[in-house]
Coordinates of C-alpha atoms (C1' of nucleotides) in Angstrom, one line a residue:
Chain A
X12 CA 22.6 -14.6 3.0
X13 CA 20.4 -17.7 3.4
X14 CA 17.4 -18.3 1.1
X15 CA 15.0 -18.2 4.0
X16 CA 16.3 -14.9 5.3
X17 CA 16.2 -13.4 1.9
X18 CA 12.6 -14.5 1.4
X19 CA 11.6 -12.7 4.6
X20 CA 13.1 -9.4 3.3
X21 CA 11.3 -9.5 0.0
X22 CA 7.9 -10.8 0.9
X23 CA 6.3 -7.6 -0.4
X24 CA 7.4 -8.2 -4.0
X25 CA 6.3 -11.2 -6.0
X26 CA 9.4 -13.1 -7.0
X27 CA 10.5 -12.2 -10.5
X28 CA 11.1 -15.8 -11.4
X29 CA 7.6 -16.8 -10.4
X30 CA 5.5 -14.2 -12.2
X31 CA 7.4 -11.6 -14.2
X32 CA 4.4 -9.6 -15.0
X33 CA 3.2 -9.3 -11.4
X34 CA 6.8 -8.6 -10.2
X35 CA 6.8 -5.6 -12.6
X36 CA 3.5 -4.3 -11.3
X37 CA 4.7 -4.7 -7.7
X38 CA 7.9 -2.9 -8.4
X39 CA 6.4 0.1 -10.1
X40 CA 3.7 0.6 -7.5
X41 CA 5.8 0.0 -4.4
X42 CA 8.7 2.1 -5.5
X43 CA 6.3 4.9 -6.0
X44 CA 7.1 5.5 -9.6
X45 CA 3.5 5.6 -10.7
X46 CA -0.1 5.1 -9.6
X47 CA -3.2 4.2 -11.5
X48 CA -5.3 7.1 -12.5
X49 CA -9.1 7.4 -12.4
X50 CA -9.1 7.4 -16.2
X51 CA -9.1 4.3 -18.4
X52 CA -5.6 3.2 -19.3
X53 CA -3.8 6.3 -17.9
X54 CA -1.1 6.5 -15.2
X55 CA -0.1 9.1 -12.8
X56 CA 3.7 9.5 -12.8
X57 CA 4.7 10.2 -9.2
X58 CA 7.8 12.3 -8.2
X59 CA 10.3 9.5 -8.2
X60 CA 9.2 8.3 -11.6
X61 CA 9.0 11.8 -13.0
X62 CA 12.5 12.5 -11.7
X63 CA 13.8 9.6 -13.8
X64 CA 11.9 11.0 -16.8
X65 CA 13.6 14.3 -16.2
X66 CA 17.0 12.7 -16.2
X67 CA 16.2 11.0 -19.5
X68 CA 14.9 14.3 -21.0
X69 CA 18.0 16.1 -19.9
X70 CA 20.3 13.6 -21.5
X71 CA 18.3 13.4 -24.7
X72 CA 17.7 17.1 -25.0
X73 CA 21.3 18.1 -24.8
X74 CA 22.1 15.7 -27.6
X75 CA 19.3 17.0 -29.7
X76 CA 20.6 20.5 -29.3
X77 CA 24.2 19.4 -30.0
X78 CA 23.0 17.9 -33.3
X79 CA 21.4 21.1 -34.3
X80 CA 17.7 20.7 -33.3
X81 CA 15.4 23.2 -31.6
X82 CA 12.4 22.6 -29.5
X83 CA 8.9 23.8 -30.4
X84 CA 5.4 23.2 -29.3
X85 CA 2.5 22.2 -31.5
X86 CA -1.2 22.1 -30.5
X87 CA -2.7 18.9 -29.0
X88 CA -5.8 19.0 -31.3
X89 CA -5.6 18.0 -34.9
X90 CA -8.5 18.7 -37.3
X91 CA -9.7 15.5 -38.9
X92 CA -9.1 16.8 -42.4
X93 CA -5.4 17.1 -41.7
X94 CA -5.2 13.6 -40.3
X95 CA -6.8 12.2 -43.5
X96 CA -4.2 13.6 -45.9
X97 CA -1.7 10.7 -45.8
X98 CA -3.6 7.5 -46.6
X99 CA -1.4 4.9 -44.9
X100 CA -0.9 7.1 -41.9
X101 CA -4.7 7.4 -41.3
X102 CA -5.3 3.7 -41.8
X103 CA -2.6 3.0 -39.2
X104 CA -3.8 5.3 -36.6
X105 CA -7.5 5.6 -37.1
X106 CA -8.5 2.7 -34.7
X107 CA -6.7 4.3 -31.8
X108 CA -7.5 8.0 -32.1
X109 CA -9.5 9.8 -29.4
X110 CA -11.8 12.5 -30.7
X111 CA -13.1 15.8 -29.4
X112 CA -16.6 16.4 -30.9
X113 CA -17.9 19.2 -28.8
X114 CA -16.7 22.6 -27.7
X115 CA -18.6 23.9 -24.6
X116 CA -22.2 23.1 -25.4
X117 CA -21.9 23.3 -29.2
X118 CA -21.1 20.3 -31.4
X119 CA -18.1 21.0 -33.6
X120 CA -18.3 21.4 -37.4
X121 CA -15.2 19.2 -37.7
X122 CA -14.1 16.8 -35.1
X123 CA -10.6 17.2 -33.6
X124 CA -8.2 14.4 -32.9
X125 CA -6.2 14.3 -29.8
X126 CA -2.8 13.9 -31.3
X127 CA -1.6 10.3 -31.5
X128 CA 1.6 11.7 -33.1
X129 CA 2.2 15.1 -34.8
X130 CA 3.4 14.3 -38.3
X131 CA 0.3 16.0 -39.8
X132 CA 0.6 19.1 -37.7
X133 CA 4.3 19.5 -38.4
X134 CA 3.8 19.0 -42.1
X135 CA 1.0 21.6 -42.2
X136 CA 3.3 24.2 -40.6
X137 CA 6.4 23.2 -42.6
X138 CA 4.4 23.7 -45.8
X139 CA 3.7 27.2 -44.6
X140 CA 7.2 28.0 -43.5
X141 CA 9.4 26.7 -46.3
X142 CA 9.9 28.6 -49.5
X143 CA 13.5 28.0 -50.7
X144 CA 16.4 25.6 -50.3
X145 CA 17.8 28.4 -48.1
X146 CA 15.2 27.6 -45.5
X147 CA 16.4 24.0 -45.2
X148 CA 17.0 22.0 -43.2
X149 CA 14.4 22.6 -40.5
X150 CA 15.1 20.4 -37.5
X151 CA 12.5 20.7 -34.8
X152 CA 11.6 18.5 -31.8
X153 CA 8.8 18.7 -29.3
X154 CA 8.4 17.3 -25.8
X155 CA 4.7 16.5 -25.2
X156 CA 2.1 13.9 -24.5
X157 CA 0.2 11.9 -27.0
X158 CA -2.9 9.8 -26.7
X159 CA -3.7 6.4 -28.3
X160 CA -6.8 4.5 -27.4
X161 CA -5.0 1.2 -26.7
X162 CA -7.1 -1.9 -26.0
X163 CA -4.9 -3.1 -23.2
X164 CA -2.4 -1.1 -21.2
X165 CA 0.5 -1.4 -18.8
X166 CA 2.1 1.5 -17.0
X167 CA 5.2 2.8 -18.9
X168 CA 4.9 0.1 -21.6
X169 CA 1.6 1.0 -23.2
X170 CA -0.8 3.6 -21.8
X171 CA -3.5 5.6 -23.4
X172 CA -1.6 8.8 -22.7
X173 CA 2.1 8.9 -22.5
X174 CA 5.0 11.4 -22.5
X175 CA 7.5 11.4 -25.3
X176 CA 9.6 13.5 -27.6
X177 CA 9.0 13.6 -31.4
X178 CA 11.6 15.1 -33.7
X179 CA 10.5 16.2 -37.2
X180 CA 12.9 17.4 -39.8
X181 CA 12.8 18.4 -43.4
X182 CA 15.7 18.4 -45.8
X183 CA 16.8 19.2 -49.4
X184 CA 17.9 15.8 -50.4
X185 CA 17.3 12.1 -49.9
X186 CA 20.8 11.6 -48.7
X187 CA 20.5 14.3 -46.1
X188 CA 17.2 12.9 -44.8
X189 CA 18.7 9.4 -44.6
X190 CA 21.7 10.8 -42.8
X191 CA 19.5 12.5 -40.2
X192 CA 17.4 9.4 -39.7
X193 CA 20.5 7.3 -38.9
X194 CA 22.1 10.0 -36.9
X195 CA 19.1 10.2 -34.5
X196 CA 19.0 6.4 -34.2
X197 CA 22.6 6.6 -33.2
X198 CA 21.8 9.3 -30.6
X199 CA 19.1 7.0 -29.2
X200 CA 21.5 4.0 -29.1
X201 CA 24.2 6.0 -27.4
X202 CA 21.8 7.3 -24.7
X203 CA 20.3 3.8 -24.2
X204 CA 23.7 2.2 -23.8
X205 CA 25.7 4.8 -22.0
X206 CA 23.1 6.5 -19.8
X207 CA 20.4 3.8 -19.3
X208 CA 22.8 0.9 -19.5
X209 CA 20.4 -0.8 -22.0
X210 CA 22.2 -2.9 -24.6
X211 CA 20.1 -2.6 -27.8
X212 CA 20.0 -4.1 -31.3
X213 CA 19.6 -1.3 -33.9
X214 CA 18.4 -2.0 -37.4
X215 CA 15.7 -1.6 -40.0
X216 CA 12.1 -2.7 -39.6
X217 CA 10.3 -4.9 -42.1
X218 CA 7.6 -3.5 -44.4
X219 CA 5.0 -5.0 -42.2
X220 CA 6.4 -3.5 -39.0
X221 CA 7.4 -0.1 -40.2
X222 CA 5.6 3.2 -39.2
X223 CA 2.4 4.1 -41.0
X224 CA 3.5 6.4 -43.8
X225 CA 7.2 5.8 -43.6
X226 CA 9.5 4.7 -46.4
X227 CA 11.9 3.2 -43.9
X228 CA 11.7 2.7 -40.2
X229 CA 14.7 1.9 -37.9
X230 CA 14.4 0.9 -34.3
X231 CA 16.4 -0.1 -31.3
X232 CA 15.3 -3.2 -29.6
X233 CA 16.0 -4.0 -26.0
X234 CA 15.6 -7.4 -24.3
X235 CA 13.7 -7.7 -21.1
X236 CA 14.6 -10.2 -18.4
X237 CA 11.7 -12.5 -19.5
X238 CA 13.3 -12.7 -22.9
X239 CA 10.8 -10.5 -24.7
X240 CA 11.7 -7.6 -26.9
X241 CA 10.8 -4.0 -26.2
X242 CA 11.0 -1.4 -29.0
X243 CA 12.8 1.4 -27.2
X244 CA 13.0 4.0 -29.9
X245 CA 12.3 4.5 -33.6
X246 CA 13.6 6.7 -36.4
X247 CA 11.8 7.1 -39.7
X248 CA 12.7 8.3 -43.2
X249 CA 9.5 9.5 -44.9
X250 CA 11.1 10.6 -48.1
X251 CA 8.3 12.7 -49.7
X252 CA 5.4 10.5 -48.5
X253 CA 4.1 13.3 -46.3
X254 CA 5.5 16.3 -48.1
X255 CA 3.6 15.5 -51.3
X256 CA 0.1 15.4 -49.8
X257 CA 0.9 18.3 -47.5
X258 CA 2.5 20.3 -50.2
X259 CA 5.9 21.0 -48.5
X260 CA 7.6 22.4 -51.6
X261 CA 10.7 24.6 -52.0
X262 CA 12.5 26.3 -54.8
X263 CA 15.8 24.3 -55.3
X264 CA 19.2 25.6 -56.0
X265 CA 18.4 25.0 -59.7
X266 CA 15.3 27.0 -59.4
X267 CA 12.9 24.0 -59.6
X268 CA 10.0 23.4 -57.3
X269 CA 10.8 20.2 -55.2
X270 CA 9.2 18.3 -52.4
X271 CA 11.2 18.4 -49.1
X272 CA 12.5 15.1 -47.7
X273 CA 11.3 14.4 -44.2
X274 CA 12.2 12.4 -41.1
X275 CA 10.7 11.8 -37.7
X276 CA 12.0 10.0 -34.6
X277 CA 10.7 9.4 -31.1
X278 CA 11.3 7.9 -27.7
X279 CA 8.9 7.8 -24.7
X280 CA 8.4 7.1 -21.1
X281 CA 8.5 3.5 -22.2
X282 CA 12.2 3.8 -21.6
X283 CA 11.5 3.8 -17.9
X284 CA 9.7 0.5 -18.3
X285 CA 12.8 -0.8 -20.2
X286 CA 15.1 0.2 -17.3
X287 CA 12.9 -1.6 -14.8
X288 CA 12.5 -4.8 -16.8
X289 CA 16.2 -4.9 -17.8
X290 CA 17.9 -4.1 -14.5
X291 CA 15.3 -4.9 -11.7
X292 CA 15.9 -7.9 -9.4
X293 CA 14.2 -9.7 -6.5
X294 CA 14.8 -6.7 -4.2
X295 CA 13.1 -4.2 -6.6
X296 CA 14.5 -1.6 -8.8
X297 CA 18.2 -1.1 -9.8
X298 CA 18.9 2.2 -11.4
X299 CA 22.0 2.8 -13.5
X300 CA 23.9 5.7 -11.8
X301 CA 23.7 8.0 -14.9
X302 CA 19.9 8.0 -14.8
X303 CA 19.3 7.6 -11.0
X304 CA 17.7 10.7 -9.5
X305 CA 19.5 9.7 -6.3
X306 CA 22.9 8.2 -6.8
X307 CA 23.9 7.9 -3.2
X308 CA 21.8 7.7 0.0
X309 CA 23.6 8.6 3.2
X310 CA 22.2 7.0 6.3
X311 CA 23.1 8.1 9.8
X312 CA 23.2 5.0 12.0
X313 CA 22.1 5.3 15.7
X314 CA 21.4 8.9 14.8
X315 CA 20.3 9.7 18.4
X316 CA 23.9 9.4 19.5
X317 CA 25.8 12.6 19.8
X318 CA 27.6 13.8 16.7
X319 CA 26.2 11.2 14.4
X320 CA 23.7 13.4 12.5
X321 CA 26.3 16.1 12.1
X322 CA 29.0 13.7 11.0
X323 CA 26.7 12.0 8.5
X324 CA 25.5 15.3 7.2
X325 CA 29.1 16.4 6.6
X326 CA 29.6 13.3 4.5
X327 CA 26.5 14.0 2.4
X328 CA 27.6 17.6 1.9
X329 CA 31.0 16.4 0.7
X330 CA 29.3 14.3 -1.9
X331 CA 26.9 17.0 -3.0
X332 CA 29.8 19.4 -3.4
X333 CA 31.3 16.9 -5.9
X334 CA 28.0 17.0 -7.9
X335 CA 26.9 13.6 -6.8
X336 CA 23.1 13.4 -6.5
X337 CA 22.8 12.6 -2.8
X338 CA 20.0 12.0 -0.4
X339 CA 20.5 12.4 3.3
X340 CA 18.0 10.2 5.0
X341 CA 17.7 11.4 8.6
X342 CA 14.1 10.1 9.2
X343 CA 13.8 9.1 12.8
X344 CA 10.5 7.4 12.4
X345 CA 11.8 4.2 10.9
X346 CA 14.7 1.9 11.7
X347 CA 17.9 1.7 9.9
X348 CA 17.0 -1.8 8.6
X349 CA 13.8 -0.4 7.1
X350 CA 15.8 2.3 5.3
X351 CA 18.2 -0.3 3.9
X352 CA 15.3 -2.2 2.3
X353 CA 13.5 0.9 1.3
X354 CA 16.4 2.4 -0.7
X355 CA 17.3 -1.0 -2.2
X356 CA 13.7 -1.3 -3.4
X357 CA 14.0 2.2 -4.9
X358 CA 17.2 1.1 -6.7
X359 CA 19.6 3.8 -5.4
X360 CA 23.1 2.6 -6.7
X361 CA 25.1 3.3 -3.5
X362 CA 24.3 3.4 0.2
X363 CA 26.7 5.0 2.7
X364 CA 26.3 4.2 6.3
X365 CA 27.8 6.5 8.9
X366 CA 27.5 5.4 12.5
X367 CA 29.3 6.2 15.8
X368 CA 32.0 3.6 15.2
X369 CA 32.6 4.8 11.7
X370 CA 33.0 8.4 12.8
X371 CA 35.4 7.3 15.5
X372 CA 37.6 5.7 12.8
X373 CA 37.1 8.3 10.1
X374 CA 35.4 5.9 7.8
X375 CA 32.1 4.9 6.2
X376 CA 30.5 1.7 5.1
X377 CA 29.6 1.7 1.4
X378 CA 27.1 -0.8 -0.1
X379 CA 26.6 -1.4 -3.8
X380 CA 23.1 -2.0 -5.0
X381 CA 24.2 -3.9 -8.1
X382 CA 26.4 -6.5 -6.4
X383 CA 25.4 -6.1 -2.7
X384 CA 29.1 -5.8 -2.0
X385 CA 29.9 -3.9 1.2
X386 CA 33.2 -2.1 1.7
X387 CA 34.7 0.4 4.2
X388 CA 36.2 3.6 2.9
X389 CA 37.9 6.6 4.6
X390 CA 35.6 9.6 4.8
X391 CA 38.5 11.8 3.7
X392 CA 38.3 11.8 -0.1
X393 CA 35.1 9.8 -0.2
X394 CA 33.5 11.8 -2.9
X395 CA 36.2 10.9 -5.4
X396 CA 36.1 7.3 -4.5
X397 CA 32.3 7.2 -4.9
X398 CA 32.4 9.0 -8.2
X399 CA 34.7 6.3 -9.5
X400 CA 32.5 3.6 -8.0
X401 CA 29.4 5.0 -9.6
X402 CA 31.1 4.8 -13.0
X403 CA 32.1 1.3 -12.3
X404 CA 28.5 0.4 -11.3
X405 CA 27.2 1.9 -14.6
X406 CA 29.6 -0.2 -16.5
X407 CA 28.9 -3.4 -14.5
X408 CA 25.1 -3.0 -15.0
X409 CA 25.6 -2.5 -18.8
X410 CA 27.8 -5.6 -19.0
X411 CA 25.4 -7.7 -16.9
X412 CA 22.5 -6.8 -19.2
X413 CA 24.6 -7.4 -22.3
X414 CA 25.7 -10.8 -21.0
X415 CA 22.1 -11.7 -20.4
X416 CA 21.0 -10.6 -23.8
X417 CA 23.8 -12.4 -25.6
X418 CA 23.1 -15.5 -23.6
X419 CA 19.5 -15.3 -24.7
X420 CA 20.1 -14.6 -28.4
X421 CA 20.5 -17.6 -30.6
X422 CA 21.6 -17.8 -34.2
X423 CA 19.1 -20.1 -35.8
X424 CA 19.0 -21.9 -39.2
X425 CA 15.5 -23.5 -39.2
X426 CA 12.0 -23.2 -37.9
X427 CA 12.4 -25.6 -35.0
X428 CA 15.4 -23.7 -33.8
X429 CA 13.6 -20.4 -34.3
X430 CA 10.6 -21.7 -32.3
X431 CA 12.9 -22.7 -29.4
X432 CA 14.8 -19.4 -29.4
X433 CA 11.8 -17.0 -29.4
X434 CA 10.5 -18.9 -26.4
X435 CA 12.4 -16.7 -23.9
X436 CA 14.8 -14.8 -26.1
X437 CA 15.8 -13.4 -29.5
X438 CA 16.6 -15.4 -32.6
X439 CA 18.9 -14.2 -35.3
X440 CA 18.5 -15.8 -38.7
X441 CA 17.8 -15.4 -42.4
X442 CA 14.5 -14.2 -43.8
X443 CA 13.2 -14.2 -47.3
X444 CA 11.5 -10.8 -47.0
X445 CA 8.0 -12.2 -47.5
X446 CA 5.2 -10.7 -45.3
X447 CA 3.5 -14.1 -45.4
X448 CA 6.3 -15.6 -43.3
X449 CA 5.8 -12.8 -40.7
X450 CA 2.2 -13.6 -40.5
X451 CA 2.9 -17.3 -40.1
X452 CA 5.4 -16.5 -37.3
X453 CA 2.8 -14.3 -35.6
X454 CA 0.0 -16.9 -35.9
X455 CA 2.2 -19.9 -34.9
X456 CA 4.5 -18.5 -32.3
X457 CA 3.1 -15.1 -31.4
X458 CA 6.5 -13.7 -32.4
X459 CA 7.5 -10.9 -34.8
X460 CA 10.4 -9.7 -36.8
X461 CA 12.2 -7.0 -34.8
X462 CA 14.8 -5.5 -37.0
X463 CA 17.5 -6.1 -39.6
X464 CA 21.0 -5.3 -38.2
X465 CA 23.3 -3.0 -40.3
X466 CA 25.8 -5.8 -40.4
X467 CA 24.1 -8.1 -42.9
X468 CA 26.8 -10.9 -42.9
X469 CA 24.6 -13.9 -43.8
X470 CA 24.1 -16.7 -41.2
X471 CA 22.8 -19.0 -43.9
X472 CA 21.0 -18.7 -47.2
X473 CA 17.5 -20.0 -46.6
X474 CA 14.6 -18.4 -44.8
X475 CA 14.2 -19.8 -41.2
X476 CA 10.4 -19.7 -41.7
X477 CA 9.6 -21.0 -45.2
X478 CA 13.0 -22.5 -46.2
X479 CA 13.1 -20.6 -49.5
X480 CA 16.1 -18.6 -50.6
X481 CA 16.8 -15.7 -48.3
X482 CA 19.2 -12.8 -48.2
X483 CA 18.1 -10.7 -45.2
X484 CA 19.5 -11.1 -41.6
X485 CA 16.7 -10.5 -39.1
X486 CA 16.2 -10.5 -35.4
X487 CA 13.0 -12.3 -34.3
X488 CA 11.3 -12.2 -30.9
X489 CA 8.1 -12.0 -28.9
X490 CA 7.5 -8.4 -28.1
X491 CA 5.8 -6.1 -25.7
Chain B
rC26 C1' -15.1 -7.8 -28.9
rG27 C1' -14.5 -13.4 -26.7
rA28 C1' -13.4 -16.3 -22.0
rG29 C1' -12.5 -16.1 -16.9
rG30 C1' -12.1 -13.3 -12.3
rU31 C1' -12.7 -9.3 -8.6
rG32 C1' -15.4 -5.1 -6.2
rU33 C1' -15.9 -5.3 2.1
rA34 C1' -11.6 0.7 6.4
rG35 C1' -6.2 4.6 3.2
rC36 C1' -3.8 -0.3 1.1
rG37 C1' -4.0 -5.8 0.9
rC38 C1' -7.6 -9.3 2.2
rA39 C1' -11.0 -13.0 5.1
rG40 C1' -16.1 -13.6 5.8
rU41 C1' -20.6 -15.4 0.9
rU42 C1' -20.9 -22.4 0.2
rU43 C1' -25.0 -23.1 5.0
rG44 C1' -28.7 -15.4 5.7
rG45 C1' -28.4 -13.8 12.2
rU46 C1' -24.0 -7.7 16.2
rA47 C1' -18.5 -5.8 10.3
rG48 C1' -13.4 -8.9 10.9
rC49 C1' -7.8 -9.6 10.1
rG50 C1' -2.9 -7.7 8.6
rC51 C1' -0.4 -3.4 7.1
rG52 C1' -0.6 1.7 7.5
rU53 C1' -2.4 6.1 10.5
rU54 C1' -2.9 8.8 15.5
rU55 C1' -1.2 9.2 20.9
rG56 C1' 2.3 7.8 24.8
rG57 C1' 6.6 5.0 26.2
rU58 C1' 10.9 1.9 25.3
rU59 C1' 14.2 1.0 21.1
rC60 C1' 17.9 2.3 17.1
rG61 C1' 24.8 -1.2 12.8
rG62 C1' 19.4 -5.3 8.0
rG63 C1' 12.1 -4.4 7.4
rA64 C1' 11.7 -2.8 16.2
rC65 C1' 8.4 -3.6 20.5
rC66 C1' 4.5 -2.6 24.2
rA67 C1' -0.1 -0.1 25.3
rA68 C1' -4.2 2.7 23.8
rA69 C1' -7.2 4.9 19.8
rA70 C1' -9.5 6.5 15.2
rG71 C1' -11.2 4.6 10.7
rG72 C1' -17.2 1.1 7.0
rU73 C1' -23.6 3.4 2.5
rC74 C1' -19.8 -4.4 2.2
rG75 C1' -19.5 -1.0 -6.2
rC76 C1' -24.6 0.7 -7.5
rA77 C1' -30.1 -0.3 -8.2
rG78 C1' -34.1 -3.4 -7.4
rG79 C1' -36.2 -8.1 -5.4
rU80 C1' -36.9 -12.4 -1.7
rU81 C1' -36.9 -12.5 3.8
rC82 C1' -38.7 -11.2 10.5
rA83 C1' -33.5 -10.4 9.0
rA84 C1' -29.0 -9.7 3.2
rA85 C1' -21.8 -8.5 2.6
rU86 C1' -24.1 -13.5 2.1
rC87 C1' -29.7 -15.7 -2.0
rC88 C1' -32.1 -13.8 -6.9
rU89 C1' -32.3 -10.1 -11.1
rG90 C1' -30.2 -6.1 -13.4
rU91 C1' -26.2 -2.7 -13.9
rC92 C1' -21.4 -0.2 -13.5
rA93 C1' -16.2 -0.4 -12.8
rC94 C1' -11.6 -2.8 -12.7
rC95 C1' -8.1 -7.0 -13.5
rU96 C1' -6.0 -11.5 -16.2
rC97 C1' -5.7 -14.2 -20.8
rG98 C1' -7.0 -13.9 -26.0
rA99 C1' -7.9 -10.7 -30.1
rC100 C1' -6.0 -5.8 -31.2
rC101 C1' -1.4 -2.8 -30.6
rA102 C1' 2.2 3.4 -35.9

RNA sequence: CGAGGUGUAGCGCAGUUUGGUAGCGCGUUUGGUUCGGGACCAAAAGGUCGCAGGUUCAAAUCCUGUCACCUCGACCA
């Protein structure tokens, strides 16, 4: 397709290469994922966007259950006194908490925080529920929304209110808690890579970047197409940092009173932002088949002609019977060309065209969203062929994203190289562990440490920031 | 919080410099022709120009105040 012709088709979306930020806004609004709400910093998630969230929820939730977790629901309001119990936690969250100060017409005795996260609520309840080592572990998760009064917001990436899940567990031993922390990080990585087709770097956060109140924080970091990092999920080991102030004690096997060891882990609707910014292109959204609410759209072509609607519907039914998520688009108010562009914008992985000529020949035209490749396949057995094709698209999209990330990740040995690398990508290099170096990095380059990979094979022996002796392998990047 | 910008039809915008009948595109409605890559023709509906005050014969336009939103910065477990 010529440049000129392509430009005509996509005039509604700002070119990604020209202004990535505006491209993102155009895509999320025009695909109907979200709309802005009449509340500061809040978004309305529309049906198509919510359907993606439901897919993510389903995939995550079944893995949580498979690893022995149960869902619960905690109140949205947290008394101030509870929030104040863990010092670091309070300090970290205080600036962004929204408060309820009045009930009906009466001012409240104690103001109530709208939860920014629920550690304090879970801890309070765990303290009540746990008596003995026999009660452990307790492994609960909740799906809910939280509120953080962020200064600047972007739909899906950072909003005042957002949907997420937060897992909170308590254990007998340090080892068990650490095992849980890493297990859930692995669940996140697996969902990100196999379902969302997001290649991620997993590893441990620095002291400066870790969660307020955690002993250790681990994250998965995804790379967006502008080269910036997006923290796509976190898992924390709290040790006894919360269980001590909250008094979560149990009688051990040896008959001694001990504090429970605690973890928490979370992912949010930010994952949808990650999918958009990792896979989207000039035509709009591209959804990996495993997370696409609609995997195949079937379009009757020249549908006013006799037999076309019925023939195309039969194709859609065949696919649905094979558990393919299919949409039969028989709108007669818009042209076929409009539909092509519409579904490409919405990122549906496969389009099947069924016209009079196709029906005559017992075939259908199949177009891939990921590569724009068009092929003709027999209608007989189409469901099996498309199931295989969807799996291939899933794989292709992951490999594309991985190739992009790898091409934009540079191993660096000094500050100049670091500076060049974080301008549009990730840098991997040695770090001395000093917070002062992180502050300098932030001040000079507006970049941060992302995480330390588990494979700590040294890439050098001096800090890429200060030049002193260093023994930590770190990923650096500018981040959302 | 600092700097800049924008508020005009459902959406996107022009009109403001130089005051003089409220405009355009998309969408919507009705009818017809189309239909294998964003169809066309004809007709129609749709407005407290963010809000308040001031100047003027006359304000979307000038002045003062105010509110909201956006971008960048700062901030961001």
